[in-house]
Amino acid sequence: MCCAIRWSVLLVISAVLHPGLAADAPPAAHLVACLDVKDFGAETMRIGDLNMDGAPDLLFVQSEFGSRAITCLTATTITGDILWQMGRASADNGRIYSDLPVQIGDWDDDGRNDVLYVRQATYVEPPYDGRSVRERATRYAGQATLVVLEGATGREKGQLALPAPADDCFLFANLTGSTRRADLIVKDRYWNLWGVSHEGKELWKWSGSTGHFPALADVDGDGRDEVFVGYALIDDDGQVLFSHDDQGAHQDACYLVQPSDGQWRLLFGNTGLHCLSRDGATLWHRPMGECQHVVAGRFRGDSEMQFVSVDRTPVATHRRDENAWAILYLFDLQGRELWRKQQAPGAWAIAPLAVRWSHADGPQDILVYGHGPGRPTAIYRGDGELIDELPMQYVDSRTAADRQADYYVLVADIWGDSREEVLLFGSRAACIYANARLSVVPTLTNETLYPGM
């Protein structure tokens, strides 16, 4: 592990990111840590306080490529010190092709975080050919199992049986009227969804085009969560409140949000960006080739909310190769386009996140990653101006091929200063950036030496 906080290193990074700055100018992007992930690096990471020392920790998740079978969990501090490891780490298992069923949370409500992951049932048929992606089996042996590990040590604390196919991802939810999200929403890859109580009782099952990852919120105000999945809204008891025809296309993104007008917006993306009311009526629709992401936030000061979205394969090109590109959009609450940014050739797999980078209390910025191997993460202001680029940083032992590996990004307020840091992580490296610009604070007036005056 290397903590790259030396002034000379920061100046080099600043010069690369902003070549127009003077040599003695303070750096804009502060490389806080560069982690040596050795053979446990992964394209899946979770963040949470595992050893309960009040600081966030990192959980690297490896899996058998082509499936969601978790092979190794490695817990580290944010400076790379290993807390524990379960399974056998392998540099060959750091890549992913989908989300993985693992989360951090206080499962038993004892005030200490746990690590939860799904151990797959045995895929009996068809037999695995060693090459193709394993989406699901036609016959399983046994059941899937939710395994609960003690966050501080990795020691197994308990298990919960799940339906055999339910090994794609899961969410904590409140389906039974608890004071917290103590139940589960579990799903298989694209076809089925289950509501499961904290005790392991199957509450209901829904079958349909699930898409990638559901969204949860108490939309009807009854103290329990509704589930927005695919093209349907499902009540906490499994009742389908509305459902639209998937027309043969799965949902690539969804978001639930309630602005100050009190009216819920249910957004999803496929061959366009769609905005629905809570009863399923279409409020607006923006056609696209492949709407892959949608993120709500306050990115500008002239209105309370906007939506970032990505058209990953525009109709004009509709391909995925080194010449393909994506378009980054910003829409207002009514679906009006505020601006668009065509990305560079090869940047067809971009993904956006909202990041509180420039301000603790002001508008958020837009972080975009996935531009292609070796390309930096970019941060845009709400007016569309590019303000920072953050390259992945590697320890010296990594090869040239390692430095071309894909990576993913998370944002979190690591330091507790109300601005968020950016974590880049992949199968060959991980690093953390902070914004080193001074944060504007109100001018102090009428100051005095006398406390209480």
Short mmCIF file of C-alpha atoms in Angstrom, two decimals:
data_model
loop_
_atom_site.label_atom_id
_atom_site.label_comp_id
_atom_site.label_asym_id
_atom_site.label_seq_id
_atom_site.Cartn_x
_atom_site.Cartn_y
_atom_site.Cartn_z
CA MET A 1 0.00 0.00 0.00
CA CYS A 2 1.23 3.47 -0.77
CA CYS A 3 -0.29 6.64 0.66
CA ALA A 4 0.48 9.22 -1.99
CA ILE A 5 0.15 12.45 -0.04
CA ARG A 6 3.55 14.02 -0.69
CA TRP A 7 3.47 17.55 -2.12
CA SER A 8 5.67 16.57 -5.05
CA VAL A 9 3.24 13.82 -6.05
CA LEU A 10 0.29 16.16 -5.77
CA LEU A 11 1.98 18.75 -7.96
CA VAL A 12 2.59 16.14 -10.65
CA ILE A 13 -1.05 15.05 -10.54
CA SER A 14 -2.21 18.66 -10.62
CA ALA A 15 0.00 19.42 -13.61
CA VAL A 16 -1.41 16.42 -15.48
CA LEU A 17 -5.01 17.29 -14.67
CA HIS A 18 -4.68 21.06 -15.13
CA PRO A 19 -1.58 21.85 -17.24
CA GLY A 20 -2.40 25.54 -17.24
CA LEU A 21 -1.83 25.92 -13.51
CA ALA A 22 1.36 27.48 -12.22
CA ALA A 23 3.93 25.08 -10.78
CA ASP A 24 3.49 26.47 -7.27
CA ALA A 25 -0.33 26.41 -7.33
CA PRO A 26 -2.03 24.14 -4.81
CA PRO A 27 -3.36 20.91 -6.31
CA ALA A 28 -7.02 20.67 -7.25
CA ALA A 29 -7.33 16.91 -6.86
CA HIS A 30 -5.68 15.33 -3.85
CA LEU A 31 -4.61 11.68 -4.26
CA VAL A 32 -5.19 10.47 -0.72
CA ALA A 33 -4.29 6.79 -1.07
CA CYS A 34 -3.05 4.33 -3.68
CA LEU A 35 -3.72 0.78 -2.52
CA ASP A 36 -1.75 -2.32 -3.39
CA VAL A 37 -4.61 -4.77 -3.90
CA LYS A 38 -2.21 -7.61 -4.75
CA ASP A 39 -4.34 -10.57 -5.89
CA PHE A 40 -7.58 -9.57 -4.09
CA GLY A 41 -8.44 -6.60 -6.31
CA ALA A 42 -12.00 -6.58 -7.59
CA GLU A 43 -14.48 -4.70 -9.74
CA THR A 44 -17.00 -4.94 -6.88
CA MET A 45 -16.52 -2.99 -3.66
CA ARG A 46 -18.70 -2.13 -0.67
CA ILE A 47 -18.00 0.61 1.90
CA GLY A 48 -18.85 0.52 5.60
CA ASP A 49 -17.35 0.62 9.09
CA LEU A 50 -16.48 -3.04 9.62
CA ASN A 51 -14.22 -2.90 12.69
CA MET A 52 -16.43 -0.22 14.30
CA ASP A 53 -13.60 2.24 14.89
CA GLY A 54 -15.68 5.09 13.47
CA ALA A 55 -13.89 5.11 10.10
CA PRO A 56 -15.10 3.58 6.82
CA ASP A 57 -13.55 0.32 5.61
CA LEU A 58 -13.51 -1.35 2.19
CA LEU A 59 -14.80 -4.77 1.17
CA PHE A 60 -13.38 -6.21 -2.07
CA VAL A 61 -15.59 -8.90 -3.62
CA GLN A 62 -14.27 -11.48 -6.08
CA SER A 63 -16.35 -13.98 -8.01
CA GLU A 64 -16.03 -16.74 -10.55
CA PHE A 65 -16.12 -14.86 -13.84
CA GLY A 66 -19.23 -15.59 -15.85
CA SER A 67 -21.27 -16.31 -12.73
CA ARG A 68 -22.22 -14.63 -9.47
CA ALA A 69 -20.54 -17.26 -7.30
CA ILE A 70 -18.54 -15.30 -4.71
CA THR A 71 -15.07 -16.78 -4.23
CA CYS A 72 -13.29 -14.31 -1.94
CA LEU A 73 -14.11 -11.40 0.37
CA THR A 74 -11.28 -9.13 1.56
CA ALA A 75 -11.90 -6.43 4.17
CA THR A 76 -9.37 -3.58 4.41
CA THR A 77 -9.06 -0.13 5.91
CA ILE A 78 -9.08 2.85 3.56
CA THR A 79 -5.26 2.79 3.66
CA GLY A 80 -5.12 -0.84 2.53
CA ASP A 81 -4.42 -2.70 5.78
CA ILE A 82 -6.16 -6.10 5.59
CA LEU A 83 -8.66 -6.74 8.38
CA TRP A 84 -9.67 -10.24 7.26
CA GLN A 85 -10.12 -12.41 4.21
CA MET A 86 -12.58 -15.20 3.46
CA GLY A 87 -11.97 -17.58 0.57
CA ARG A 88 -9.00 -17.75 -1.75
CA ALA A 89 -7.96 -14.55 -3.52
CA SER A 90 -7.11 -14.84 -7.21
CA ALA A 91 -6.20 -12.18 -9.73
CA ASP A 92 -8.29 -14.17 -12.23
CA ASN A 93 -11.49 -13.58 -10.23
CA GLY A 94 -11.41 -9.80 -9.96
CA ARG A 95 -13.53 -9.10 -13.04
CA ILE A 96 -17.33 -9.08 -13.15
CA TYR A 97 -20.09 -9.16 -15.70
CA SER A 98 -22.95 -8.21 -13.35
CA ASP A 99 -23.78 -6.93 -9.90
CA LEU A 100 -22.97 -9.33 -7.04
CA PRO A 101 -25.17 -10.37 -4.07
CA VAL A 102 -23.24 -8.84 -1.18
CA GLN A 103 -24.02 -5.94 1.16
CA ILE A 104 -22.84 -4.40 4.44
CA GLY A 105 -25.43 -3.74 7.15
CA ASP A 106 -26.38 -4.33 10.78
CA TRP A 107 -28.44 -7.48 10.17
CA ASP A 108 -29.06 -8.49 13.80
CA ASP A 109 -29.51 -4.92 15.10
CA ASP A 110 -26.67 -5.17 17.64
CA GLY A 111 -25.12 -1.85 16.64
CA ARG A 112 -22.27 -3.47 14.70
CA ASN A 113 -22.06 -3.95 10.94
CA ASP A 114 -22.23 -7.37 9.33
CA VAL A 115 -21.25 -8.59 5.86
CA LEU A 116 -23.98 -10.50 4.05
CA TYR A 117 -23.56 -12.45 0.83
CA VAL A 118 -25.46 -15.11 -1.11
CA ARG A 119 -23.92 -18.54 -1.54
CA GLN A 120 -25.33 -20.04 -4.72
CA ALA A 121 -27.31 -23.23 -4.96
CA THR A 122 -25.69 -25.88 -7.16
CA TYR A 123 -26.36 -25.39 -10.87
CA VAL A 124 -27.08 -28.96 -12.01
CA GLU A 125 -28.32 -28.46 -15.56
CA PRO A 126 -27.20 -27.47 -18.06
CA PRO A 127 -23.64 -28.57 -17.26
CA TYR A 128 -21.10 -25.75 -17.28
CA ASP A 129 -18.91 -25.63 -20.38
CA GLY A 130 -16.26 -23.47 -18.70
CA ARG A 131 -16.70 -20.61 -21.15
CA SER A 132 -20.21 -19.18 -21.33
CA VAL A 133 -21.93 -16.85 -18.88
CA ARG A 134 -24.13 -18.68 -16.37
CA GLU A 135 -27.32 -16.64 -16.11
CA ARG A 136 -29.45 -19.37 -14.50
CA ALA A 137 -29.95 -23.11 -14.33
CA THR A 138 -32.80 -25.26 -15.59
CA ARG A 139 -32.34 -27.45 -12.51
CA TYR A 140 -30.82 -26.62 -9.12
CA ALA A 141 -29.70 -28.74 -6.18
CA GLY A 142 -30.49 -27.33 -2.75
CA GLN A 143 -31.23 -23.68 -2.03
CA ALA A 144 -29.35 -20.42 -2.19
CA THR A 145 -28.09 -19.28 1.22
CA LEU A 146 -27.77 -15.83 2.72
CA VAL A 147 -24.59 -16.00 4.83
CA VAL A 148 -24.08 -13.46 7.63
CA LEU A 149 -20.48 -12.66 8.65
CA GLU A 150 -19.27 -10.57 11.56
CA GLY A 151 -17.99 -7.37 10.01
CA ALA A 152 -14.95 -7.04 12.26
CA THR A 153 -13.59 -10.58 11.84
CA GLY A 154 -15.34 -12.31 8.93
CA ARG A 155 -16.55 -15.02 11.33
CA GLU A 156 -19.80 -16.67 10.20
CA LYS A 157 -22.72 -15.69 12.45
CA GLY A 158 -25.69 -17.26 10.71
CA GLN A 159 -27.45 -18.42 7.56
CA LEU A 160 -30.83 -17.99 5.91
CA ALA A 161 -32.27 -20.18 3.14
CA LEU A 162 -33.36 -18.38 -0.05
CA PRO A 163 -35.09 -19.61 -3.22
CA ALA A 164 -32.48 -21.44 -5.33
CA PRO A 165 -32.42 -18.99 -8.29
CA ALA A 166 -32.17 -15.88 -6.04
CA ASP A 167 -28.45 -15.21 -6.45
CA ASP A 168 -28.22 -12.06 -8.57
CA CYS A 169 -28.48 -9.25 -6.01
CA PHE A 170 -30.46 -8.30 -2.92
CA LEU A 171 -31.64 -5.20 -1.08
CA PHE A 172 -32.59 -4.49 2.52
CA ALA A 173 -36.26 -3.45 2.66
CA ASN A 174 -39.10 -2.85 5.10
CA LEU A 175 -41.89 -5.17 3.99
CA THR A 176 -43.38 -6.08 7.39
CA GLY A 177 -43.74 -2.74 9.16
CA SER A 178 -40.54 -2.90 11.17
CA THR A 179 -38.80 0.19 12.50
CA ARG A 180 -35.96 -0.44 10.03
CA ARG A 181 -35.22 -2.14 6.73
CA ALA A 182 -34.81 -5.63 8.19
CA ASP A 183 -36.38 -7.69 5.36
CA LEU A 184 -35.02 -8.59 1.93
CA ILE A 185 -35.79 -8.16 -1.74
CA VAL A 186 -33.92 -10.87 -3.68
CA LYS A 187 -33.88 -11.63 -7.39
CA ASP A 188 -32.46 -13.86 -10.07
CA ARG A 189 -30.82 -12.36 -13.12
CA TYR A 190 -33.78 -11.11 -15.18
CA TRP A 191 -36.96 -13.08 -14.47
CA ASN A 192 -38.10 -13.31 -10.85
CA LEU A 193 -38.22 -11.29 -7.64
CA TRP A 194 -39.03 -12.38 -4.08
CA GLY A 195 -39.96 -10.59 -0.88
CA VAL A 196 -38.40 -12.38 2.13
CA SER A 197 -38.92 -11.56 5.80
CA HIS A 198 -36.07 -11.13 8.27
CA GLU A 199 -36.78 -14.62 9.58
CA GLY A 200 -36.51 -16.15 6.10
CA LYS A 201 -40.19 -16.54 5.25
CA GLU A 202 -41.01 -16.10 1.57
CA LEU A 203 -43.65 -13.36 1.59
CA TRP A 204 -44.35 -13.21 -2.12
CA LYS A 205 -42.91 -13.82 -5.59
CA TRP A 206 -43.22 -11.69 -8.71
CA SER A 207 -42.30 -12.84 -12.21
CA GLY A 208 -41.61 -10.47 -15.06
CA SER A 209 -38.83 -8.50 -16.73
CA THR A 210 -36.89 -7.40 -13.63
CA GLY A 211 -34.10 -5.35 -15.16
CA HIS A 212 -30.85 -4.97 -13.24
CA PHE A 213 -31.56 -3.50 -9.80
CA PRO A 214 -34.88 -2.45 -8.21
CA ALA A 215 -35.58 0.84 -6.43
CA LEU A 216 -37.28 1.07 -3.02
CA ALA A 217 -39.33 3.78 -1.30
CA ASP A 218 -42.45 4.18 0.81
CA VAL A 219 -44.42 5.61 -2.08
CA ASP A 220 -47.89 5.30 -0.50
CA GLY A 221 -46.89 6.55 2.97
CA ASP A 222 -47.93 3.43 4.92
CA GLY A 223 -44.53 2.92 6.59
CA ARG A 224 -43.54 0.03 4.33
CA ASP A 225 -41.53 -0.06 1.12
CA GLU A 226 -42.86 -0.37 -2.40
CA VAL A 227 -40.60 -1.91 -5.04
CA PHE A 228 -40.12 -0.39 -8.48
CA VAL A 229 -38.83 -3.24 -10.63
CA GLY A 230 -38.73 -3.52 -14.39
CA TYR A 231 -41.94 -1.81 -15.53
CA ALA A 232 -43.98 -2.52 -12.41
CA LEU A 233 -44.59 -1.04 -8.95
CA ILE A 234 -45.14 -3.71 -6.29
CA ASP A 235 -46.67 -3.08 -2.87
CA ASP A 236 -45.04 -4.41 0.32
CA ASP A 237 -47.43 -7.42 0.30
CA GLY A 238 -46.62 -8.35 -3.30
CA GLN A 239 -49.69 -6.75 -4.87
CA VAL A 240 -48.89 -5.27 -8.28
CA LEU A 241 -49.96 -1.62 -8.22
CA PHE A 242 -49.26 -1.12 -11.92
CA SER A 243 -47.37 -2.92 -14.67
CA HIS A 244 -46.42 -1.93 -18.20
CA ASP A 245 -45.61 -4.15 -21.14
CA ASP A 246 -41.84 -4.66 -21.35
CA GLN A 247 -42.09 -5.00 -25.15
CA GLY A 248 -39.18 -7.43 -25.11
CA ALA A 249 -36.64 -5.02 -23.55
CA HIS A 250 -35.43 -5.17 -19.97
CA GLN A 251 -35.11 -2.05 -17.84
CA ASP A 252 -31.53 -0.71 -17.65
CA ALA A 253 -31.97 1.89 -14.90
CA CYS A 254 -34.58 3.04 -12.41
CA TYR A 255 -34.94 5.78 -9.83
CA LEU A 256 -37.62 6.82 -7.30
CA VAL A 257 -37.69 10.41 -6.13
CA GLN A 258 -40.17 12.80 -4.49
CA PRO A 259 -39.48 16.53 -5.11
CA SER A 260 -40.85 19.32 -2.94
CA ASP A 261 -44.19 19.28 -4.79
CA GLY A 262 -44.87 15.95 -3.05
CA GLN A 263 -45.49 14.08 -6.30
CA TRP A 264 -43.42 10.95 -6.83
CA ARG A 265 -41.44 10.53 -10.05
CA LEU A 266 -40.64 6.97 -11.12
CA LEU A 267 -37.93 7.03 -13.76
CA PHE A 268 -36.63 4.16 -15.86
CA GLY A 269 -34.50 3.74 -18.94
CA ASN A 270 -34.51 1.36 -21.92
CA THR A 271 -35.04 2.66 -25.44
CA GLY A 272 -35.57 6.05 -23.87
CA LEU A 273 -35.87 7.81 -20.54
CA HIS A 274 -39.37 7.50 -19.07
CA CYS A 275 -40.87 9.42 -16.14
CA LEU A 276 -44.03 8.01 -14.54
CA SER A 277 -46.36 9.13 -11.78
CA ARG A 278 -47.01 6.84 -8.77
CA ASP A 279 -50.06 5.37 -10.54
CA GLY A 280 -48.00 4.47 -13.61
CA ALA A 281 -49.13 7.28 -15.91
CA THR A 282 -46.47 8.67 -18.24
CA LEU A 283 -45.44 12.22 -17.29
CA TRP A 284 -42.83 12.52 -20.04
CA HIS A 285 -40.59 10.41 -22.28
CA ARG A 286 -37.33 11.15 -24.12
CA PRO A 287 -36.46 8.64 -26.89
CA MET A 288 -32.90 7.24 -26.99
CA GLY A 289 -31.01 4.37 -28.54
CA GLU A 290 -30.19 2.78 -25.15
CA CYS A 291 -30.85 4.73 -21.98
CA GLN A 292 -28.45 3.00 -19.59
CA HIS A 293 -28.49 5.22 -16.48
CA VAL A 294 -30.58 7.83 -14.71
CA VAL A 295 -29.54 9.76 -11.58
CA ALA A 296 -31.51 12.50 -9.82
CA GLY A 297 -29.79 15.36 -8.03
CA ARG A 298 -29.54 19.12 -7.60
CA PHE A 299 -26.76 19.88 -10.06
CA ARG A 300 -27.69 23.53 -10.70
CA GLY A 301 -28.80 26.42 -8.54
CA ASP A 302 -31.63 27.55 -10.83
CA SER A 303 -34.02 24.71 -9.89
CA GLU A 304 -34.37 22.08 -7.19
CA MET A 305 -33.77 18.91 -9.22
CA GLN A 306 -32.37 17.63 -12.49
CA PHE A 307 -31.78 14.20 -14.02
CA VAL A 308 -28.53 12.92 -15.50
CA SER A 309 -28.89 10.20 -18.09
CA VAL A 310 -26.77 8.36 -20.63
CA ASP A 311 -27.62 7.23 -24.14
CA ARG A 312 -25.07 4.44 -24.44
CA THR A 313 -25.65 3.43 -28.03
CA PRO A 314 -27.28 6.33 -29.86
CA VAL A 315 -29.56 5.47 -32.77
CA ALA A 316 -27.17 7.10 -35.24
CA THR A 317 -24.35 4.67 -34.37
CA HIS A 318 -25.96 1.89 -32.32
CA ARG A 319 -22.78 -0.12 -31.95
CA ARG A 320 -20.30 -1.05 -29.25
CA ASP A 321 -16.72 -0.87 -30.46
CA GLU A 322 -13.66 1.37 -30.28
CA ASN A 323 -15.40 3.96 -32.47
CA ALA A 324 -18.70 4.02 -30.58
CA TRP A 325 -19.55 6.80 -28.16
CA ALA A 326 -22.22 7.72 -25.64
CA ILE A 327 -24.09 10.95 -24.97
CA LEU A 328 -24.38 12.44 -21.49
CA TYR A 329 -27.64 14.37 -20.91
CA LEU A 330 -29.00 16.69 -18.25
CA PHE A 331 -32.79 17.10 -18.08
CA ASP A 332 -34.90 19.28 -15.81
CA LEU A 333 -37.81 18.07 -13.66
CA GLN A 334 -40.21 18.42 -16.60
CA GLY A 335 -37.97 16.43 -18.93
CA ARG A 336 -36.62 19.40 -20.88
CA GLU A 337 -33.07 18.92 -22.14
CA LEU A 338 -30.67 21.40 -20.52
CA TRP A 339 -27.55 20.18 -22.30
CA ARG A 340 -25.87 17.17 -23.85
CA LYS A 341 -22.22 16.15 -24.08
CA GLN A 342 -21.08 13.71 -26.76
CA GLN A 343 -18.27 11.56 -25.40
CA ALA A 344 -15.02 10.61 -27.13
CA PRO A 345 -14.80 7.61 -29.50
CA GLY A 346 -14.61 4.39 -27.52
CA ALA A 347 -16.47 5.88 -24.54
CA TRP A 348 -19.73 4.01 -25.07
CA ALA A 349 -19.96 2.41 -21.61
CA ILE A 350 -19.92 5.55 -19.46
CA ALA A 351 -21.83 5.71 -16.16
CA PRO A 352 -22.71 8.80 -14.07
CA LEU A 353 -22.88 9.39 -10.33
CA ALA A 354 -23.89 12.44 -8.32
CA VAL A 355 -20.93 13.67 -6.25
CA ARG A 356 -20.74 16.43 -3.65
CA TRP A 357 -17.29 17.45 -4.88
CA SER A 358 -17.26 21.24 -5.14
CA HIS A 359 -19.64 22.17 -2.33
CA ALA A 360 -20.78 20.82 1.00
CA ASP A 361 -24.17 22.53 0.72
CA GLY A 362 -24.41 23.86 -2.85
CA PRO A 363 -25.21 22.05 -6.09
CA GLN A 364 -23.77 18.60 -6.68
CA ASP A 365 -21.42 17.76 -9.53
CA ILE A 366 -21.67 14.94 -12.07
CA LEU A 367 -19.03 12.23 -12.04
CA VAL A 368 -18.65 10.13 -15.20
CA TYR A 369 -16.52 6.98 -15.49
CA GLY A 370 -16.24 4.05 -17.88
CA HIS A 371 -14.69 6.05 -20.73
CA GLY A 372 -12.50 3.06 -21.62
CA PRO A 373 -9.26 1.42 -20.48
CA GLY A 374 -6.67 3.87 -19.23
CA ARG A 375 -8.98 6.89 -19.42
CA PRO A 376 -9.67 9.04 -16.34
CA THR A 377 -12.89 9.63 -14.50
CA ALA A 378 -14.36 13.05 -15.29
CA ILE A 379 -16.28 15.49 -13.09
CA TYR A 380 -18.68 18.01 -14.66
CA ARG A 381 -20.47 20.97 -13.16
CA GLY A 382 -24.20 21.35 -13.63
CA ASP A 383 -23.57 23.79 -16.48
CA GLY A 384 -21.71 21.06 -18.38
CA GLU A 385 -18.18 22.39 -17.77
CA LEU A 386 -15.49 19.77 -17.15
CA ILE A 387 -13.77 20.69 -13.86
CA ASP A 388 -11.59 17.66 -12.97
CA GLU A 389 -10.20 14.43 -14.40
CA LEU A 390 -9.06 11.69 -12.01
CA PRO A 391 -6.87 8.91 -13.44
CA MET A 392 -6.54 5.54 -11.78
CA GLN A 393 -3.23 5.31 -9.88
CA TYR A 394 -1.21 2.09 -9.61
CA VAL A 395 1.60 0.76 -7.46
CA ASP A 396 4.89 0.42 -9.33
CA SER A 397 4.70 -3.37 -9.56
CA ARG A 398 1.74 -3.33 -11.94
CA THR A 399 2.33 -4.17 -15.60
CA ALA A 400 1.34 -2.17 -18.63
CA ALA A 401 -1.52 -4.64 -19.21
CA ASP A 402 -2.71 -4.13 -15.62
CA ARG A 403 -2.89 -0.40 -16.23
CA GLN A 404 -5.38 -0.96 -19.04
CA ALA A 405 -7.82 -2.89 -16.85
CA ASP A 406 -11.34 -1.61 -16.38
CA TYR A 407 -12.31 0.06 -13.12
CA TYR A 408 -15.43 1.25 -11.34
CA VAL A 409 -16.14 4.21 -9.05
CA LEU A 410 -17.95 4.92 -5.77
CA VAL A 411 -18.35 8.20 -3.92
CA ALA A 412 -18.51 8.60 -0.13
CA ASP A 413 -17.75 11.22 2.49
CA ILE A 414 -14.66 9.38 3.76
CA TRP A 415 -13.35 12.26 5.89
CA GLY A 416 -16.66 13.49 7.29
CA ASP A 417 -16.23 17.03 5.95
CA SER A 418 -19.57 17.01 4.05
CA ARG A 419 -17.80 16.87 0.70
CA GLU A 420 -17.43 13.46 -0.93
CA GLU A 421 -14.30 11.59 -1.94
CA VAL A 422 -13.98 9.51 -5.11
CA LEU A 423 -12.90 5.86 -4.89
CA LEU A 424 -11.59 4.20 -8.05
CA PHE A 425 -11.28 0.40 -7.86
CA GLY A 426 -10.74 -2.55 -10.16
CA SER A 427 -9.13 -5.95 -10.42
CA ARG A 428 -5.61 -4.48 -10.45
CA ALA A 429 -5.75 -1.27 -8.38
CA ALA A 430 -7.66 1.02 -6.06
CA CYS A 431 -7.15 4.65 -5.11
CA ILE A 432 -8.95 7.50 -3.35
CA TYR A 433 -9.17 11.16 -4.38
CA ALA A 434 -10.31 14.19 -2.39
CA ASN A 435 -11.00 17.73 -3.56
CA ALA A 436 -8.10 19.86 -2.29
CA ARG A 437 -9.69 23.18 -3.18
CA LEU A 438 -10.50 25.31 -0.18
CA SER A 439 -14.18 25.25 0.66
CA VAL A 440 -15.92 28.62 0.80
CA VAL A 441 -17.45 29.42 4.22
CA PRO A 442 -19.47 32.46 5.32
CA THR A 443 -17.38 35.41 6.42
CA LEU A 444 -17.26 35.74 10.21
CA THR A 445 -18.44 39.18 11.41
CA ASN A 446 -18.77 40.95 14.75
CA GLU A 447 -16.15 38.68 16.30
CA THR A 448 -15.16 39.09 19.93
CA LEU A 449 -12.87 37.61 22.56
CA TYR A 450 -15.78 37.30 24.97
CA PRO A 451 -17.61 33.94 24.76
CA GLY A 452 -21.38 34.10 24.99
CA MET A 453 -21.63 37.69 23.87
#
